Amino acid sequence: MPNRQDYDVQSQSEQSVFRFNRVAKVPLGIDDDDSYLDMSDEAAHLKPRQQHWANKMQFVLACIGYSVGLGNVWRFPYMCYKSGGGVFLVPYCIILFICSIPLLFMELSVGQYTGRGPIGALGQLCPLFKGAGLASVVVSFLMSTYYSVIIGYSIYYFFTSFKTEMPWIDCNNRWNTPDCWVPQRRENNSTAPDTSRTPSEEFFENKVLQISGGLEYPGMMRWELFACLICAWLMVYFATWKSIKSSAKVRYFTATFPFVLIIILMGRAVTLDGAAEGLRFFFRPKWSELKNANVWINAASQNFNSLGITFGSMISFASYNKYNNNILRDTVAVSAVNMITSLLVGIFAFSTLGNLALEQNTNVRDVIGDGPGMIFVVYPQAMAKMPYAQLWAVMFFFMLLCLGLNSQFAIVEVVVTSIQDGFPRWIKRHLGYHEIVVLFVCVISCLFGMPNIIQGGIYYFQLMDHYAASVTIMFLAFCQMIAIAWFYGTGRLSKNVKQMTGKAPSLYLKSCWLVLGPCLLFAIWVLSLINYHEPTYHNGRYTYPDWAYGIGWMFASFSLICIPGYALINFLRASGDTFWERIRNTLRPNIYECKICGEHHCEHDFPEQEQFMLAQELATVYKPTTSHLLHLGQKPGYNAMHASAGPAEPSYHQTKHHPDAGDQ
């Protein structure tokens, strides 16, 4: 049996632990694995998360991987082509420097400071606009349902590339029509028909999609694409089921490999016959098209899609950063990579389009359809012109698969992070594990993506992409800027940035947050209402029925309704006797502050440092004897279970007074 002195030492140790817990407001008996010092219901969801990137490179690669993902390689040439080519670059650059880059810096700052996803971050800074964070998550969820379809297409093309003869290089297949045309037929004194089509276009529409006559003719399920879609979601799940621990490792390859291949393919594309005509279409604006509202809408949505802003991706990524991470450097790096990649991909795509236009004896504007499958028409044709075409095709579609996974990692991470931030206790009680939450999100997204792989699915795909990710995104960006810059305040945000990095934001960023950005977004939004054109498919050859536009606006309303809906809920729940008192309370920030030092981020936020502090606190009273612990099979040092042993209330002279500790 241990002697009396050992019991005295243990009692003093328990009292010291109790004193520390009393100051820090930690409930007695809390386990070591709980990293929250303040576990009250009000503060638990406000505290910055404990999980961080293993190193700086993982965060940069996550942002760059999203930027160089489908947002650029798939979406940029598709949006640029359907918007008229070079004229698209004018609003794209204006919006990039006035809205996108300042908004990227803002999102990285907010995510890093609050340590939360979009819902939690905006809910802390401006509770009245918490719905804007929820709306961005809804948009990300809708995008995840059809971005995975692009990954499924990539898997289909990847395995098809292993065939001895690639099926998109000639017109001798059973799915080809009399309109299919290749330049070799000129040797037989044949001329191209007025409605000539490339072999790659017919392969995509007639073989891969087996496309129907319109959205009103849904057709049958494409079971080959169904299998590819399941494979895509399996890869997404197993790459994200451990959160950033697993997806960050995958990005070391998926974010760097595409760069090398894009540069090589671009070098080959610019040497093709007719490439100059395609580049003229890409760089020479048709100024009369600037009055078209869809050009500005597409430019804004492409900016936000490629940088990942207003979708919650960058807020979620930054929430895993260390508190003192250099935000400005990350903003410049991601923006520069985004612009360079867009330029490279545009040169590659439009050089190939110029070559196709020359071969088909038509102009660049009409050579192919402007649908979302454009890359599966243009890029395979470019692969066929390369030496060792089969090898390049395999590498290219593997690259496209990597890019799709990069984008999907970010989107799924936003949805999962937001669910865990919004319903932490329910998740812990009913689902328990992070892997189960990821599985739940992947299964639901996969089911919602099924309509995209029926024979009429490509029409549904374009409808959802236009309304869910283009029309609504400007309004979300406007609300986010207003909530943070106007109601939370640029002064507060600048102070937060200076606390984290030691340097306040520049006048350029502040002016864009306060005036230039909101005004430009509002002007584009008004222009879109005045001069709006409904989307069509295949250069206007197919017009959607009226009920299809109703479905599209329904998709848009899923996210837009979150902003006024959540604002009304927060207003009704707010305290106050009058209308204006409730408004003031819902506009007041709800930022977590440590009970020990009053800071939002401090050493008490991290379990390793917490244990170190406890060790220092207990060192003087725990040194004398550890023989009874060794005898009982316990390790010397602090044991959190001591706190649950029922220590007696310490006497007054043993208790350290603290202003927050109350009367003792």
PDB file of C-alpha atoms in Angstrom, residues 99-236:
ATOM      1  CA  CYS A  99     -13.782  40.743 -57.669  1.00  0.00           C
ATOM      2  CA  SER A 100     -12.086  37.371 -57.801  1.00  0.00           C
ATOM      3  CA  ILE A 101      -8.613  38.053 -56.388  1.00  0.00           C
ATOM      4  CA  PRO A 102      -9.875  40.297 -53.533  1.00  0.00           C
ATOM      5  CA  LEU A 103     -12.616  37.783 -52.771  1.00  0.00           C
ATOM      6  CA  LEU A 104     -10.072  34.945 -52.727  1.00  0.00           C
ATOM      7  CA  PHE A 105      -7.966  36.852 -50.183  1.00  0.00           C
ATOM      8  CA  MET A 106     -11.096  37.514 -48.132  1.00  0.00           C
ATOM      9  CA  GLU A 107     -12.151  33.849 -48.109  1.00  0.00           C
ATOM     10  CA  LEU A 108      -8.684  32.614 -47.167  1.00  0.00           C
ATOM     11  CA  SER A 109      -8.558  35.171 -44.341  1.00  0.00           C
ATOM     12  CA  VAL A 110     -11.993  34.268 -43.017  1.00  0.00           C
ATOM     13  CA  GLY A 111     -11.366  30.528 -43.179  1.00  0.00           C
ATOM     14  CA  GLN A 112      -7.961  30.782 -41.528  1.00  0.00           C
ATOM     15  CA  TYR A 113      -9.152  33.120 -38.769  1.00  0.00           C
ATOM     16  CA  THR A 114     -12.356  31.304 -37.815  1.00  0.00           C
ATOM     17  CA  GLY A 115     -11.019  27.799 -38.443  1.00  0.00           C
ATOM     18  CA  ARG A 116     -14.421  26.793 -39.791  1.00  0.00           C
ATOM     19  CA  GLY A 117     -16.156  25.933 -43.060  1.00  0.00           C
ATOM     20  CA  PRO A 118     -18.370  28.416 -44.961  1.00  0.00           C
ATOM     21  CA  ILE A 119     -21.462  28.005 -42.758  1.00  0.00           C
ATOM     22  CA  GLY A 120     -19.585  28.270 -39.486  1.00  0.00           C
ATOM     23  CA  ALA A 121     -17.331  31.099 -40.694  1.00  0.00           C
ATOM     24  CA  LEU A 122     -20.102  33.376 -42.006  1.00  0.00           C
ATOM     25  CA  GLY A 123     -22.281  32.454 -39.034  1.00  0.00           C
ATOM     26  CA  GLN A 124     -19.604  33.799 -36.694  1.00  0.00           C
ATOM     27  CA  LEU A 125     -18.828  36.984 -38.612  1.00  0.00           C
ATOM     28  CA  CYS A 126     -22.401  37.972 -39.525  1.00  0.00           C
ATOM     29  CA  PRO A 127     -25.137  35.603 -38.276  1.00  0.00           C
ATOM     30  CA  LEU A 128     -27.803  37.326 -40.410  1.00  0.00           C
ATOM     31  CA  PHE A 129     -25.962  36.182 -43.567  1.00  0.00           C
ATOM     32  CA  LYS A 130     -25.198  32.674 -42.365  1.00  0.00           C
ATOM     33  CA  GLY A 131     -27.496  31.491 -45.155  1.00  0.00           C
ATOM     34  CA  ALA A 132     -24.913  32.663 -47.711  1.00  0.00           C
ATOM     35  CA  GLY A 133     -22.552  30.028 -46.349  1.00  0.00           C
ATOM     36  CA  LEU A 134     -25.289  27.408 -46.530  1.00  0.00           C
ATOM     37  CA  ALA A 135     -26.097  28.497 -50.097  1.00  0.00           C
ATOM     38  CA  SER A 136     -22.478  27.962 -51.167  1.00  0.00           C
ATOM     39  CA  VAL A 137     -22.609  24.445 -49.725  1.00  0.00           C
ATOM     40  CA  VAL A 138     -25.828  23.726 -51.634  1.00  0.00           C
ATOM     41  CA  VAL A 139     -24.184  24.893 -54.879  1.00  0.00           C
ATOM     42  CA  SER A 140     -21.148  22.704 -54.137  1.00  0.00           C
ATOM     43  CA  PHE A 141     -23.411  19.717 -53.549  1.00  0.00           C
ATOM     44  CA  LEU A 142     -25.240  20.289 -56.849  1.00  0.00           C
ATOM     45  CA  MET A 143     -21.902  20.619 -58.639  1.00  0.00           C
ATOM     46  CA  SER A 144     -20.654  17.376 -57.112  1.00  0.00           C
ATOM     47  CA  THR A 145     -23.539  15.516 -58.749  1.00  0.00           C
ATOM     48  CA  TYR A 146     -22.434  16.365 -62.293  1.00  0.00           C
ATOM     49  CA  TYR A 147     -18.680  16.943 -61.868  1.00  0.00           C
ATOM     50  CA  SER A 148     -18.460  13.239 -61.100  1.00  0.00           C
ATOM     51  CA  VAL A 149     -20.011  12.586 -64.517  1.00  0.00           C
ATOM     52  CA  ILE A 150     -17.001  14.289 -66.148  1.00  0.00           C
ATOM     53  CA  ILE A 151     -14.776  11.924 -64.168  1.00  0.00           C
ATOM     54  CA  GLY A 152     -16.932   9.037 -65.427  1.00  0.00           C
ATOM     55  CA  TYR A 153     -16.466  10.197 -69.040  1.00  0.00           C
ATOM     56  CA  SER A 154     -12.703  10.383 -68.429  1.00  0.00           C
ATOM     57  CA  ILE A 155     -12.639   6.806 -67.140  1.00  0.00           C
ATOM     58  CA  TYR A 156     -14.573   5.645 -70.207  1.00  0.00           C
ATOM     59  CA  TYR A 157     -12.158   7.379 -72.598  1.00  0.00           C
ATOM     60  CA  PHE A 158      -9.137   6.208 -70.594  1.00  0.00           C
ATOM     61  CA  PHE A 159      -9.960   2.531 -71.050  1.00  0.00           C
ATOM     62  CA  THR A 160     -11.080   3.057 -74.649  1.00  0.00           C
ATOM     63  CA  SER A 161      -7.640   4.539 -75.403  1.00  0.00           C
ATOM     64  CA  PHE A 162      -6.065   1.112 -74.858  1.00  0.00           C
ATOM     65  CA  LYS A 163      -7.732  -0.287 -77.973  1.00  0.00           C
ATOM     66  CA  THR A 164      -5.484  -1.103 -80.912  1.00  0.00           C
ATOM     67  CA  GLU A 165      -7.192   1.537 -83.049  1.00  0.00           C
ATOM     68  CA  MET A 166      -8.779   4.474 -81.299  1.00  0.00           C
ATOM     69  CA  PRO A 167     -12.431   4.734 -82.420  1.00  0.00           C
ATOM     70  CA  TRP A 168     -12.502   8.541 -82.806  1.00  0.00           C
ATOM     71  CA  ILE A 169      -9.966   8.864 -85.636  1.00  0.00           C
ATOM     72  CA  ASP A 170     -12.027   7.662 -88.642  1.00  0.00           C
ATOM     73  CA  CYS A 171     -15.587   7.324 -89.940  1.00  0.00           C
ATOM     74  CA  ASN A 172     -15.690   3.547 -90.424  1.00  0.00           C
ATOM     75  CA  ASN A 173     -17.601   2.647 -87.271  1.00  0.00           C
ATOM     76  CA  ARG A 174     -21.217   1.541 -86.920  1.00  0.00           C
ATOM     77  CA  TRP A 175     -22.213   4.736 -85.064  1.00  0.00           C
ATOM     78  CA  ASN A 176     -20.914   7.075 -87.774  1.00  0.00           C
ATOM     79  CA  THR A 177     -23.343   8.924 -90.053  1.00  0.00           C
ATOM     80  CA  PRO A 178     -22.951  10.197 -93.649  1.00  0.00           C
ATOM     81  CA  ASP A 179     -22.091  13.618 -92.183  1.00  0.00           C
ATOM     82  CA  CYS A 180     -18.861  12.264 -90.686  1.00  0.00           C
ATOM     83  CA  TRP A 181     -15.875  13.741 -92.513  1.00  0.00           C
ATOM     84  CA  VAL A 182     -12.112  13.235 -92.444  1.00  0.00           C
ATOM     85  CA  PRO A 183      -9.580  15.053 -94.707  1.00  0.00           C
ATOM     86  CA  GLN A 184      -8.416  11.756 -96.254  1.00  0.00           C
ATOM     87  CA  ARG A 185     -11.638  11.619 -98.275  1.00  0.00           C
ATOM     88  CA  ARG A 186     -10.393  14.505-100.413  1.00  0.00           C
ATOM     89  CA  GLU A 187      -8.050  12.031-102.078  1.00  0.00           C
ATOM     90  CA  ASN A 188     -11.150  10.415-103.610  1.00  0.00           C
ATOM     91  CA  ASN A 189     -12.356  13.793-104.941  1.00  0.00           C
ATOM     92  CA  SER A 190     -15.015  13.943-102.218  1.00  0.00           C
ATOM     93  CA  THR A 191     -16.190  17.214-100.734  1.00  0.00           C
ATOM     94  CA  ALA A 192     -17.269  17.845 -97.185  1.00  0.00           C
ATOM     95  CA  PRO A 193     -21.044  18.100 -96.646  1.00  0.00           C
ATOM     96  CA  ASP A 194     -22.493  21.357 -95.361  1.00  0.00           C
ATOM     97  CA  THR A 195     -23.266  19.697 -92.010  1.00  0.00           C
ATOM     98  CA  SER A 196     -19.958  17.856 -91.689  1.00  0.00           C
ATOM     99  CA  ARG A 197     -18.972  16.495 -88.297  1.00  0.00           C
ATOM    100  CA  THR A 198     -15.704  15.205 -86.904  1.00  0.00           C
ATOM    101  CA  PRO A 199     -15.250  11.531 -85.963  1.00  0.00           C
ATOM    102  CA  SER A 200     -14.590  12.534 -82.350  1.00  0.00           C
ATOM    103  CA  GLU A 201     -17.893  14.438 -82.168  1.00  0.00           C
ATOM    104  CA  GLU A 202     -19.860  11.504 -83.513  1.00  0.00           C
ATOM    105  CA  PHE A 203     -18.066   9.104 -81.178  1.00  0.00           C
ATOM    106  CA  PHE A 204     -18.973  11.238 -78.148  1.00  0.00           C
ATOM    107  CA  GLU A 205     -22.605  11.844 -79.071  1.00  0.00           C
ATOM    108  CA  ASN A 206     -23.538   8.626 -80.877  1.00  0.00           C
ATOM    109  CA  LYS A 207     -21.419   6.057 -79.036  1.00  0.00           C
ATOM    110  CA  VAL A 208     -20.637   7.402 -75.561  1.00  0.00           C
ATOM    111  CA  LEU A 209     -23.857   9.315 -74.884  1.00  0.00           C
ATOM    112  CA  GLN A 210     -26.149   7.689 -77.464  1.00  0.00           C
ATOM    113  CA  ILE A 211     -27.785  11.106 -77.273  1.00  0.00           C
ATOM    114  CA  SER A 212     -31.535  11.466 -77.608  1.00  0.00           C
ATOM    115  CA  GLY A 213     -33.464  14.166 -79.423  1.00  0.00           C
ATOM    116  CA  GLY A 214     -33.856  16.382 -76.373  1.00  0.00           C
ATOM    117  CA  LEU A 215     -34.578  16.606 -72.673  1.00  0.00           C
ATOM    118  CA  GLU A 216     -38.180  15.579 -73.364  1.00  0.00           C
ATOM    119  CA  TYR A 217     -36.843  12.221 -74.614  1.00  0.00           C
ATOM    120  CA  PRO A 218     -34.900  10.854 -71.610  1.00  0.00           C
ATOM    121  CA  GLY A 219     -34.171   7.438 -73.136  1.00  0.00           C
ATOM    122  CA  MET A 220     -32.476   4.538 -71.362  1.00  0.00           C
ATOM    123  CA  MET A 221     -29.725   4.395 -68.784  1.00  0.00           C
ATOM    124  CA  ARG A 222     -26.206   4.180 -70.249  1.00  0.00           C
ATOM    125  CA  TRP A 223     -24.942   1.257 -68.206  1.00  0.00           C
ATOM    126  CA  GLU A 224     -21.335   1.622 -69.317  1.00  0.00           C
ATOM    127  CA  LEU A 225     -21.355   5.201 -68.013  1.00  0.00           C
ATOM    128  CA  PHE A 226     -23.135   4.009 -64.880  1.00  0.00           C
ATOM    129  CA  ALA A 227     -20.240   1.646 -64.121  1.00  0.00           C
ATOM    130  CA  CYS A 228     -17.738   4.451 -64.759  1.00  0.00           C
ATOM    131  CA  LEU A 229     -19.707   6.762 -62.436  1.00  0.00           C
ATOM    132  CA  ILE A 230     -19.591   4.183 -59.639  1.00  0.00           C
ATOM    133  CA  CYS A 231     -15.823   3.824 -60.125  1.00  0.00           C
ATOM    134  CA  ALA A 232     -15.462   7.603 -59.984  1.00  0.00           C
ATOM    135  CA  TRP A 233     -17.282   7.854 -56.656  1.00  0.00           C
ATOM    136  CA  LEU A 234     -15.319   4.946 -55.202  1.00  0.00           C
ATOM    137  CA  MET A 235     -12.072   6.787 -55.992  1.00  0.00           C
ATOM    138  CA  VAL A 236     -13.442  10.016 -54.523  1.00  0.00           C
TER     139      VAL A 236
END
